[in-house]
Coordinates of C-alpha atoms in Angstrom, one line a residue:
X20 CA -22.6 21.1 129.8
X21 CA -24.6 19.5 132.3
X22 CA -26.1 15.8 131.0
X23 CA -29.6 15.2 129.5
X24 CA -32.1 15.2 131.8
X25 CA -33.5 12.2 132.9
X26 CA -37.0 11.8 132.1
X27 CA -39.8 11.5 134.6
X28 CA -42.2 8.0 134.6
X29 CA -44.7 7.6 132.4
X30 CA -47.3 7.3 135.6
X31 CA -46.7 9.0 138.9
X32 CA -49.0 6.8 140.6
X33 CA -46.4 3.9 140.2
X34 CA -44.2 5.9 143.0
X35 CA -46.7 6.1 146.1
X36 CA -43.9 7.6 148.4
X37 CA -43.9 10.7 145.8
X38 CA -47.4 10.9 145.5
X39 CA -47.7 10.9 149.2
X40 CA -44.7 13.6 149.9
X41 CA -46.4 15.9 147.8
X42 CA -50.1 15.0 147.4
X43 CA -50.9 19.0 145.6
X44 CA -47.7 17.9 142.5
X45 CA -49.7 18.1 139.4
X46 CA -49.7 15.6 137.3
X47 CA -51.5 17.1 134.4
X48 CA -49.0 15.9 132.0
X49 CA -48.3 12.6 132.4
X50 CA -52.0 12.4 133.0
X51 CA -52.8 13.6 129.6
X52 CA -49.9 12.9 127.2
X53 CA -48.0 9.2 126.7
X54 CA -44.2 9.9 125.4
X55 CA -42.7 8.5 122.8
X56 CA -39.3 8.7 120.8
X57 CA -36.8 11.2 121.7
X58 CA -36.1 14.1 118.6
X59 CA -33.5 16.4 120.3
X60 CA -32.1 17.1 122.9
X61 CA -30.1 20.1 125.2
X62 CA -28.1 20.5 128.1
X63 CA -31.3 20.9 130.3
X64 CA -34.1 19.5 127.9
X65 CA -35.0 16.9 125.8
X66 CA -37.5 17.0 122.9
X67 CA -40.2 14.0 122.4
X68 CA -43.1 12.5 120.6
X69 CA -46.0 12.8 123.0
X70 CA -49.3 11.7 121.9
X71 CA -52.3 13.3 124.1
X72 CA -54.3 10.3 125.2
X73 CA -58.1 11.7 124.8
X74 CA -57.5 13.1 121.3
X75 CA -54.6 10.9 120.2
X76 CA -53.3 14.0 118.4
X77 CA -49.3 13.8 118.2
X78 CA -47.5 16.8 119.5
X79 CA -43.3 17.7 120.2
X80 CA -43.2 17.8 124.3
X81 CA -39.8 20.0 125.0
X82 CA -39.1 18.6 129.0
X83 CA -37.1 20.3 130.4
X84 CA -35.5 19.7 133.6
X85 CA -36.5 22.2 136.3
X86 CA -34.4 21.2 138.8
X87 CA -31.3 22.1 136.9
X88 CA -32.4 25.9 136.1
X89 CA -31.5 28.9 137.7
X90 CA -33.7 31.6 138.8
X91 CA -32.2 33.5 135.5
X92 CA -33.1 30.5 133.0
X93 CA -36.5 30.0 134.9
X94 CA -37.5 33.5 133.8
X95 CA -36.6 32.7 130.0
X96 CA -38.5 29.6 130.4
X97 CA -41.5 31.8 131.4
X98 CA -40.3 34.1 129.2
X99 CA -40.7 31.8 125.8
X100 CA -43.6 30.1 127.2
X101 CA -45.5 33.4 127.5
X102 CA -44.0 34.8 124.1
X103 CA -45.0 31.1 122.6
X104 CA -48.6 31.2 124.0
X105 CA -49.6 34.9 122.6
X106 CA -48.1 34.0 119.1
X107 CA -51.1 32.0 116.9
X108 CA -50.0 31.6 113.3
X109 CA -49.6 28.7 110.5
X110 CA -46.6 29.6 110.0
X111 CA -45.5 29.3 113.6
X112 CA -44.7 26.5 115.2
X113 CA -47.6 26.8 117.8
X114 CA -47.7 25.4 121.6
X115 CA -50.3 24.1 122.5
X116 CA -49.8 23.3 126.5
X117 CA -47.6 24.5 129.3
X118 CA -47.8 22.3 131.9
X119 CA -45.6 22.6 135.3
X120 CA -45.0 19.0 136.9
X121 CA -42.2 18.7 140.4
X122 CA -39.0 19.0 138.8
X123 CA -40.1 19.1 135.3
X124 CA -41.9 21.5 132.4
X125 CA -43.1 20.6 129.9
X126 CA -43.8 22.9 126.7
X127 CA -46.5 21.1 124.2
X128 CA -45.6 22.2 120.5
X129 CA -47.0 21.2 117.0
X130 CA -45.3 18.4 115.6
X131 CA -43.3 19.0 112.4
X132 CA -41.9 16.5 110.4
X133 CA -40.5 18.3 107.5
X134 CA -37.0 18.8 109.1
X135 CA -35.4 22.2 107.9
X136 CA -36.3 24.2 104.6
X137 CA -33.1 24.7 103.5
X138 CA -32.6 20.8 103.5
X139 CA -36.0 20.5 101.4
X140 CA -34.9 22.7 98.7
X141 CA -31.6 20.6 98.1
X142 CA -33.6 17.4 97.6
X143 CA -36.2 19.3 94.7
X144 CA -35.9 18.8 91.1
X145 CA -36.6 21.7 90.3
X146 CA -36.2 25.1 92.4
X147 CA -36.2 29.0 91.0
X148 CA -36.7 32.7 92.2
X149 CA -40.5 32.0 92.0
X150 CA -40.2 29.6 94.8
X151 CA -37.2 31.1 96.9
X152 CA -39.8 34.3 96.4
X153 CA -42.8 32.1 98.1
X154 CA -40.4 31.0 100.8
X155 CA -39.4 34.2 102.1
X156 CA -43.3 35.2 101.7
X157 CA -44.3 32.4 104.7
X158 CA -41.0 33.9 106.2
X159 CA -41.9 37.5 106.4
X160 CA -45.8 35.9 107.4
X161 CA -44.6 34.9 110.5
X162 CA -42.3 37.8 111.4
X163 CA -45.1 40.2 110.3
X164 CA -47.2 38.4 112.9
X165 CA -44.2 38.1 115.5
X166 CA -44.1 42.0 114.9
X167 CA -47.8 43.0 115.0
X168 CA -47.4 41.4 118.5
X169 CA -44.4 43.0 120.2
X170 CA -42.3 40.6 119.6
X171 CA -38.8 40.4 118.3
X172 CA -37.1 36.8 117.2
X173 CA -33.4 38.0 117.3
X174 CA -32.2 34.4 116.2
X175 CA -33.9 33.8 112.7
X176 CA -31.5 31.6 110.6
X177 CA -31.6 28.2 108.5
X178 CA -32.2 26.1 111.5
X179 CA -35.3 27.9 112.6
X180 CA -37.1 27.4 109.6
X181 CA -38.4 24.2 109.2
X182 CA -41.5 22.7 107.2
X183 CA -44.5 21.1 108.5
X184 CA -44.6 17.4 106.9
X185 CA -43.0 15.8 103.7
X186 CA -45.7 17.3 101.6
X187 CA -44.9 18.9 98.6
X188 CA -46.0 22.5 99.0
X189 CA -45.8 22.3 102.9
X190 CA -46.2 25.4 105.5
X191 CA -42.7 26.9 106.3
X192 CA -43.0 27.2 110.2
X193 CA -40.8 29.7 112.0
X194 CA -39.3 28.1 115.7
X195 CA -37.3 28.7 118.2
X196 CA -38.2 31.9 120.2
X197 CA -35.7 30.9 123.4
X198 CA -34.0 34.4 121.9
X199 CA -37.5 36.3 121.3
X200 CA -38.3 39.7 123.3
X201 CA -41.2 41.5 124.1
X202 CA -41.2 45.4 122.9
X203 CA -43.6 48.2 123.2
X204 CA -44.5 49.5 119.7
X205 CA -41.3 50.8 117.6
X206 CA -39.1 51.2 121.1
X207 CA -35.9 50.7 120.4
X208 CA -33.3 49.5 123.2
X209 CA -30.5 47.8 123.8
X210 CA -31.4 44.6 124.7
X211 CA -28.0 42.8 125.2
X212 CA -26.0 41.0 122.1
X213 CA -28.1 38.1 121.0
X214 CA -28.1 36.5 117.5
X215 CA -25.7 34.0 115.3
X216 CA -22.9 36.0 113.3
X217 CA -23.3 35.6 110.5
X218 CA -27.0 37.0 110.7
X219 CA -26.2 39.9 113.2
X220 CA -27.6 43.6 112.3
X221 CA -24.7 46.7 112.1
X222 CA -26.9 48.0 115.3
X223 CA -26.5 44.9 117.4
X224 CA -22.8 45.2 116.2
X225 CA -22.5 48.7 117.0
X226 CA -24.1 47.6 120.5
X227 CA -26.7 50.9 119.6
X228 CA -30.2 50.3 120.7
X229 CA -32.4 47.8 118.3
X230 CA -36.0 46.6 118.0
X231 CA -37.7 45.0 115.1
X232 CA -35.5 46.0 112.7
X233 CA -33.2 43.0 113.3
X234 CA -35.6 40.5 112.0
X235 CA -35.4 42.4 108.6
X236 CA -31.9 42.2 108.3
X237 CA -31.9 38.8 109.0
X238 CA -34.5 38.4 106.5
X239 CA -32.4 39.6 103.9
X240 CA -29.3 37.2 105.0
X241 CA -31.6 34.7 104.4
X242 CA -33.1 36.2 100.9
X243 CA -29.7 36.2 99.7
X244 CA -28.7 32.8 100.5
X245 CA -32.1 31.3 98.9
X246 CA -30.9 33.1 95.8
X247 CA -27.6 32.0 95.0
X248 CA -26.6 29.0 98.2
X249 CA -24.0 30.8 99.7
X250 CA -24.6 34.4 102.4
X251 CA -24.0 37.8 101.9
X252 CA -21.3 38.4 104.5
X253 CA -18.5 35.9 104.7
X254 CA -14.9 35.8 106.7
X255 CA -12.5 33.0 108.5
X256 CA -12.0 35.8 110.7
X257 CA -15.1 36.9 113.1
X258 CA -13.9 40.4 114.0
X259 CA -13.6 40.9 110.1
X260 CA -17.2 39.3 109.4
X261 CA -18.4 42.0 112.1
X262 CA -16.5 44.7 110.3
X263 CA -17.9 43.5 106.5
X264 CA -22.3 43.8 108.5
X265 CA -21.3 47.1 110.3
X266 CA -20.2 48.4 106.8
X267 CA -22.8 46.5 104.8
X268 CA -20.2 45.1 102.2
X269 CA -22.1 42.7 100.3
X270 CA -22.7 42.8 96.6
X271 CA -24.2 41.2 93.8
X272 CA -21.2 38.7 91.5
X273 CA -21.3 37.3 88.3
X274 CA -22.0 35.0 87.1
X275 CA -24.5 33.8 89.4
X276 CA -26.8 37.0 90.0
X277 CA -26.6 37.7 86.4
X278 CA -29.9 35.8 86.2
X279 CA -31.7 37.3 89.4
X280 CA -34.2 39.9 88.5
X281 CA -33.4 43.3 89.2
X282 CA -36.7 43.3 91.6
X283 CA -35.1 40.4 93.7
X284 CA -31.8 42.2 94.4
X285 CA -33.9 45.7 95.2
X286 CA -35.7 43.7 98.1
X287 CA -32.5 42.2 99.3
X288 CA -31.0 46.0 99.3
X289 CA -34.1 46.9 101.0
X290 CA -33.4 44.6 103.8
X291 CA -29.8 44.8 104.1
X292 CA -29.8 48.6 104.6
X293 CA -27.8 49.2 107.4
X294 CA -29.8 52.3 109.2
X295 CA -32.6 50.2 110.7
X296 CA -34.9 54.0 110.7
X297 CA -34.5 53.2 106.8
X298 CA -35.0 49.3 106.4
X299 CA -38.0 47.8 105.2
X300 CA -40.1 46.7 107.5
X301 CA -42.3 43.0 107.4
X302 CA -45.3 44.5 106.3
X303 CA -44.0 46.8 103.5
X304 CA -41.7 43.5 102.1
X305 CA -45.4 41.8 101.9
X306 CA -46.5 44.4 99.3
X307 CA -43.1 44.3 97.3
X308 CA -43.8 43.3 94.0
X309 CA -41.3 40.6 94.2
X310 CA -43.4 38.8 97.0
X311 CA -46.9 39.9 95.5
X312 CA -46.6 40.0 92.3
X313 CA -44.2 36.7 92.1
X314 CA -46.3 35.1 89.5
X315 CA -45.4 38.0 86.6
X316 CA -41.9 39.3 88.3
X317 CA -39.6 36.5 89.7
X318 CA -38.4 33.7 87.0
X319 CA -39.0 30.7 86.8
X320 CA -36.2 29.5 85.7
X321 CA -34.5 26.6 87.5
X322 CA -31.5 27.7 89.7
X323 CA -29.1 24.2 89.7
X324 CA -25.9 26.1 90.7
X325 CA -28.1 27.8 93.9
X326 CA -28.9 24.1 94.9
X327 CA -25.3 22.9 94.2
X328 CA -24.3 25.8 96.3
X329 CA -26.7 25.5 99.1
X330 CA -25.6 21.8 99.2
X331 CA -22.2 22.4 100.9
X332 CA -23.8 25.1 102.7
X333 CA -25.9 22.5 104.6
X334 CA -23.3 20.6 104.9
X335 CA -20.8 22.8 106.3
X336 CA -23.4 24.2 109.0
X337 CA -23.9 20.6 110.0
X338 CA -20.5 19.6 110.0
X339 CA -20.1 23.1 112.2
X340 CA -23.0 21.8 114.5
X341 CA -21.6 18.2 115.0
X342 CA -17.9 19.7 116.1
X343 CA -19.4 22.6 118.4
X344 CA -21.3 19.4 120.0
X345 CA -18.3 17.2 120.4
X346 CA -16.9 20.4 122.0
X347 CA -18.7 21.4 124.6
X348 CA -19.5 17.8 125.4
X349 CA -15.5 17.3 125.6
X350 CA -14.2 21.1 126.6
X351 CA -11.6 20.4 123.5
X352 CA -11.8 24.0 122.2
X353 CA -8.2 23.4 120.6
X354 CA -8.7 20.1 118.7
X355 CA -11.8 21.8 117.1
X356 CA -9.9 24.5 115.9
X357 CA -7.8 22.9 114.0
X358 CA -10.4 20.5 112.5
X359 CA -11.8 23.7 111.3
X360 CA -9.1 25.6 109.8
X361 CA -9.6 26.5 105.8
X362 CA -8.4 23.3 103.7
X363 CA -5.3 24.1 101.3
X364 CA -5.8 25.0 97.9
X365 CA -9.4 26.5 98.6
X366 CA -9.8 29.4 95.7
X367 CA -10.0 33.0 96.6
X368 CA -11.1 36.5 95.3
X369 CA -10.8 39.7 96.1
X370 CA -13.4 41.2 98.1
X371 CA -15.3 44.3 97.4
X372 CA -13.7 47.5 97.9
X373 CA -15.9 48.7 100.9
X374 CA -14.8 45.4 102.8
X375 CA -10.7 46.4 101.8
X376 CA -10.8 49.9 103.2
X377 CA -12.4 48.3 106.5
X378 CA -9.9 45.1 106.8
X379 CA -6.3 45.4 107.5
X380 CA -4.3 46.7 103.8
X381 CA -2.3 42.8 104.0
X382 CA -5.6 41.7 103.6
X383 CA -7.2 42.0 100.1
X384 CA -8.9 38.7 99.8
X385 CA -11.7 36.9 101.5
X386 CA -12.2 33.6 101.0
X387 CA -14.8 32.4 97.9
X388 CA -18.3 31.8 99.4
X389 CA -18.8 29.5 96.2
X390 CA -15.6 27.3 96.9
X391 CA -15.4 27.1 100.1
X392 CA -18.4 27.5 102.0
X393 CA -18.1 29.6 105.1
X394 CA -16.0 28.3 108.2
X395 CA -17.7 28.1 111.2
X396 CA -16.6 31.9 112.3
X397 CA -18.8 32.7 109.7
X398 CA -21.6 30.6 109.6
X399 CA -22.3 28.9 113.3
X400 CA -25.5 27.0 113.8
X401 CA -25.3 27.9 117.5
X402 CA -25.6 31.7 119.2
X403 CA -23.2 34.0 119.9
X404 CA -24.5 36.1 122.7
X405 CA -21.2 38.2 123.7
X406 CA -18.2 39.2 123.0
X407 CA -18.8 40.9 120.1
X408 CA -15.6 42.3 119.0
X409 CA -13.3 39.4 120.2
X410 CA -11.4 36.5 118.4
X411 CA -12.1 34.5 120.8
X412 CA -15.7 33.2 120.1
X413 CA -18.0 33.0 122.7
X414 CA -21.0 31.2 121.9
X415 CA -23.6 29.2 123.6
X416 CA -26.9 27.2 122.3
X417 CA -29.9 29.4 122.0
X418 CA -31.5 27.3 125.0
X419 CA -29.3 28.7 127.1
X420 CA -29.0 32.2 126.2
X421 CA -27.2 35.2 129.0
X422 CA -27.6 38.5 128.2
X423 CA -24.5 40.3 127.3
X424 CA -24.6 43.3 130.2
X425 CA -25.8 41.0 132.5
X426 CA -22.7 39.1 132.2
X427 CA -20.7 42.1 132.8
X428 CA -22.4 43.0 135.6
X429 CA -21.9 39.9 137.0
X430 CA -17.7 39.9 136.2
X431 CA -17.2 43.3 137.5
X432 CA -18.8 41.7 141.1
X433 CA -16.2 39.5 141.0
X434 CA -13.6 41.4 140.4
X435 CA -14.7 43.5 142.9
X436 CA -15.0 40.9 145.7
X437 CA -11.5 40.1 145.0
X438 CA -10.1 43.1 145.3
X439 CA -12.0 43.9 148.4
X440 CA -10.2 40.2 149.4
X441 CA -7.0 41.7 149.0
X442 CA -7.6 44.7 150.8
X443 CA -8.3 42.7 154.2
X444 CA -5.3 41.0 153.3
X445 CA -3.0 44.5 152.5
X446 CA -4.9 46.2 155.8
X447 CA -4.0 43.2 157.8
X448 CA -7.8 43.4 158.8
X449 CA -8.4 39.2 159.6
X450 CA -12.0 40.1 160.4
X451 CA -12.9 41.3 157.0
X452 CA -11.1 38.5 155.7
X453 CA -13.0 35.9 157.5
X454 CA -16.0 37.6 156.1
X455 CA -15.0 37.3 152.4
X456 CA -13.8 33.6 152.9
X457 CA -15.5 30.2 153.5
X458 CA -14.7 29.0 156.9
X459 CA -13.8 25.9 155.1
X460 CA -11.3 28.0 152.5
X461 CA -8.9 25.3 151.0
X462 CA -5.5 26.5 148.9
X463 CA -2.3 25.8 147.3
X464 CA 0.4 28.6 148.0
X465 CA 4.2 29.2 148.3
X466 CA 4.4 29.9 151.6
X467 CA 2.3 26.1 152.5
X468 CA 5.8 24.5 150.2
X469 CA 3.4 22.7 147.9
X470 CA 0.7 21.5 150.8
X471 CA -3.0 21.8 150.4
X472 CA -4.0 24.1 153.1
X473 CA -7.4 23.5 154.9
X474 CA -9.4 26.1 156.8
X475 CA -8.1 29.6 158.5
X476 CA -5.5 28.7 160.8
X477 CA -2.7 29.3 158.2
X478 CA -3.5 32.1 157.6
X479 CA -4.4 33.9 160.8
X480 CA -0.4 32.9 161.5
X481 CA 0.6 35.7 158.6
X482 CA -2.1 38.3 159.8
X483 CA -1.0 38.3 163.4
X484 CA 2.7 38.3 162.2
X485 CA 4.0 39.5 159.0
X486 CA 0.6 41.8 158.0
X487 CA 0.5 43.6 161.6
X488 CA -0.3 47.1 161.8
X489 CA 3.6 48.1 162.5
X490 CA 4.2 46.7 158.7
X491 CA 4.8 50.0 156.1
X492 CA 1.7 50.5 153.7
X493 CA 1.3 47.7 150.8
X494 CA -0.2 48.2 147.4
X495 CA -1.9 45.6 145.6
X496 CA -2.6 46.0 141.6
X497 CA -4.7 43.4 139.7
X498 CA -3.6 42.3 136.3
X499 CA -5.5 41.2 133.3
X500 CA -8.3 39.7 135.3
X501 CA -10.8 36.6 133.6
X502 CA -13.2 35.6 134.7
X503 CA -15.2 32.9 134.3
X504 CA -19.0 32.5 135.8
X505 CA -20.2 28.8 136.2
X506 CA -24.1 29.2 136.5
X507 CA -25.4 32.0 138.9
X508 CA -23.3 31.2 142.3
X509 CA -20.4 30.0 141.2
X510 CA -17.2 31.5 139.7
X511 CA -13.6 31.7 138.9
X512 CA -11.3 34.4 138.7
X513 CA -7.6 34.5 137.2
X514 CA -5.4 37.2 137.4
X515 CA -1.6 38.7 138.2
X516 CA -1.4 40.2 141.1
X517 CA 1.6 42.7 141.8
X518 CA 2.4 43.7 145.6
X519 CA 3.9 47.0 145.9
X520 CA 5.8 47.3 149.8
X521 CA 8.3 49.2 151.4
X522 CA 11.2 46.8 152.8
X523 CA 13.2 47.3 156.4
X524 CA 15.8 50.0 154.7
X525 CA 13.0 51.9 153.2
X526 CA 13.7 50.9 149.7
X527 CA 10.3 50.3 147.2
X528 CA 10.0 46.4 146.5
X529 CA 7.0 44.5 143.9
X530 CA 6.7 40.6 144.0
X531 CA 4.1 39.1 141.8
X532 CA 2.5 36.2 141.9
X533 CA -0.2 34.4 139.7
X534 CA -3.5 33.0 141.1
X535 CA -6.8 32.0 140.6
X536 CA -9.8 32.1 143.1
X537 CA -13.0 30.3 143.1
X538 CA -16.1 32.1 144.4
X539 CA -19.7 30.4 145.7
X540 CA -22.7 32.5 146.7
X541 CA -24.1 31.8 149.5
X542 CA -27.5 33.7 150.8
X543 CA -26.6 36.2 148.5
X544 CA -22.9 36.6 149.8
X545 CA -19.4 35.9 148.1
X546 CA -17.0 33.5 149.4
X547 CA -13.8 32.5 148.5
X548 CA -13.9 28.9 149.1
X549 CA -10.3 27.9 146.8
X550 CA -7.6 30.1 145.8
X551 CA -4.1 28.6 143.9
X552 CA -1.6 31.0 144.0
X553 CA 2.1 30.4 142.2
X554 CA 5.4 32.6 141.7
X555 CA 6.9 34.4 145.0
X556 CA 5.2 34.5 148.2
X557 CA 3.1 37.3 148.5
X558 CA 3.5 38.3 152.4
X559 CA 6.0 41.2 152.5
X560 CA 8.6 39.9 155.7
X561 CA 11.0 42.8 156.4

């Protein structure tokens, strides 16, 4: 990922030549607010103290650097600023400013200090159903509200739900709405695939169309895991975790839910109902007795083996988040998979029967959610927000967030370009070719005998000779094509490529070679500006 954005100075005013290039640049922020500390960061932000000089109120300043966005992430900035702005609830973390400076934005939120909930409980004495029933209550609060407002989260999960100070009996404050969506009523759409696994709904699964619905199911992945320290849904394998939401194959094991009230489970089973048309909704979950009648229905009594549990569930989400870091810092996909392969010796039981009919028949056992707390397939701190139904995880931070048919879209375009690239070349048509390619077009091919080729004199050679129009017809197929889109004008594209000709006796002939191409929009038009192509020359010389 790109590096950290470097901050702006604390005073404008110290950089006359600035001030005087743009004398309209509004300062409003560094006018207003001093910075402190750093608390996070992101590949295009960076969170900090900021104390707002005429009030000395502290506040958490997310900066992030403008410069770096694309027109896409500047309309989710505007998008979560807008969403942020209308949403006005204690148990939301509120912003408070939304200021615009050159090159920089700057997104004023209340300062929490409580770090995560799920951290808090771990470090109490004493923790029951009574008080895993008043934390979902400030949950369902703020999604209520998020609701009553259009809005869906799409991303609620342990790391989003953090406390307001070290105070005993603190505000649980919901945060995070880079994944948030603005709907009209009950409208249900599909609004691409957006979430983290492990807290995914069967209709985001299904890829049907989804509104608020989601929130609840996530909800009652959450419930669950407050109850007992371990999630409803749990696989090594992603595809299977899909399979085990879409089929809603969770259930209630001994000995641990042996001492949750019947009233608990019925809300869970409420919230985990897989037709969303049927799920409880916020404001029904309110008026459950479990939530408003907690004081006479949920016990009291202490739950040690839930905060034993949730213990290596914290840590294995953090240990998930640290190696997912070191990752995309590094690109080493392959060294983290092996660091997080299941240990040997980890205990196992069979999962329930629902889960074995949809899982391959070798595969009867799931690993223990108790003794091994989910891998990070099951349980990632970061989003997934494609890909679905493929082993191969895709996921990206919530900050940076593409929507899932936008990203199609956008693949199928270059896949297209491509092939309309190698329909110049099959036509022998070196005008259309020029068009496609930059002027500049560099490449490593057979035919050049290992040379990097610069520019379109090398090739015009092969257009004027071997691809003139006396040549028999050639036929070009595209295999297994990736691709692979860096930011909004920039791509690459792998694929096989198998040329299909007619040689001198009349007899059918296929070469194939292997190549990659990398393509840069300019003024809204493709260009190949590198292709590296390997295996036989692809010019068919009778």
């Amino acid at each position: 990922p790109p590096p950290s954005p470097s901050l702006p100075p604390r005073h404008r005013q110290e950089q006359p030549g600035l001030m005087m290039a743009s004398t309209t640049t509004c300062t409003r922020f560094t006018d207003e607010y001093q910075l402190f500390e750093e608390l996070g960061k992101g590949a295009f932000s960076v969170v900090r103290r900021c104390v707002k000089i005429p009030t000395g109120q502290e506040y958490a300043s997310k900066i992030i650097n403008t410069k770096k966005l694309s027109a896409r992430d500047h309309q989710k900035l505007e998008r979560e600023a807008r969403i942020c702005r209308l949403l006005k609830h204690p148990n939301i973390v509120r912003l408070h400013d939304s200021i615009s400076e050159e090159g920089f934005h700057y997104l004023v939120f209340d300062l929490v200090t409580g770090g995560e909930l799920f951290e808090d409980i771990v470090a109490r004495e004493y923790y029951s159903e009574a008080d895993a029933s008043h934390c979902i209550q400030q949950i369902l609060e703020s999604v209520n509200h998020c609701h009553l407002n259009g809005i869906v989260h799409r991303d609620l999960k342990p790391e989003n739900l953090l406390l307001a100070s070290k105070s005993k009996g603190a505000a649980v404050k919901l945060a995070d709405f880079g994944l948030a969506i603005e709907v009209q009523g009950e409208q249900q759409a599909w609004f691409g695939f957006a979430g983290t696994p492990g807290y995914l709904s069967p209709e985001v699964l299904r890829k049907d169309p989804y509104g608020k619905p989601v929130d609840m199911w996530a909800c009652g992945v959450i419930l669950y895991i407050l109850l007992v320290g371990y999630p409803p849904f749990w696989d090594e394998d992603q595809h299977r975790l899909y399979q085990q939401i879409k089929a809603g194959a969770y259930d209630f094991p001994s000995p641990e839910w042996d001492t949750v009230t019947p009233e608990a489970k019925d809300l869970i089973n409420k919230m985990l109902t897989i037709n969303p048309a049927k799920r409880i909704t916020a404001s029904e979950a309110l008026k459950h007795p479990w939530i408003c009648q907690r004081s006479t229905v949920a016990s009291m009594m202490h739950r040690q083996e839930t905060v034993d549990c949730l213990k290596k569930f914290n840590a294995r989400r953090k240990l998930k988040g640290a190696i997912l870091t070191t990752m995309l810092a590094t690109r080493n996909f392959s060294a983290a998979k092996s660091l997080l392969k299941k240990p040997d010796g980890v205990k196992k039981r069979k999962s329930s029967s629902s889960v074995q009919m949809m899982i391959n028949n070798k595969t009867n056992v799931v690993t223990s959610p108790k003794e091994n707390i989910p891998t990070p397939a099951l349980e990632p701190q970061t989003t997934v927000i494609h890909n679905p139904d493929g082993n191969k995880e895709s996921t990206e931070s919530s900050n940076t967030t593409i929507e899932d048919e936008d990203v199609k879209a956008r693949k199928q375009e270059i896949i297209k370009v491509t092939e309309q690239l190698i329909e110049a070349i099959n036509n022998g048509d070196f005008e259309a070719y020029t068009k496609i390619c930059d002027p500049g077009l560099t490449s490593f091919e057979p035919e050049a005998l290992g040379n990097l080729v610069e520019g379109m004199d090398f090739h015009r050679f092969y257009f004027e000779n071997a691809l003139s129009k006396g040549n028999k017809p050639i036929h070009t197929i595209i295999l297994n094509p990736h691709v692979h889109l860096v930011g909004d004008d920039a791509a690459c594209i792998a694929y096989i490529r198998l040329t299909q000709y007619m040689d001198g006796s009349g007899m059918p002939k296929t070469m194939q070679s292997e190549e990659t191409r990398v393509w840069h929009r300019r003024d809204g038009k493709w260009q190949n500006v590198h292709f590296h192509r390997s295996g036989s020359p692809t010019v068919p010389i009778n």
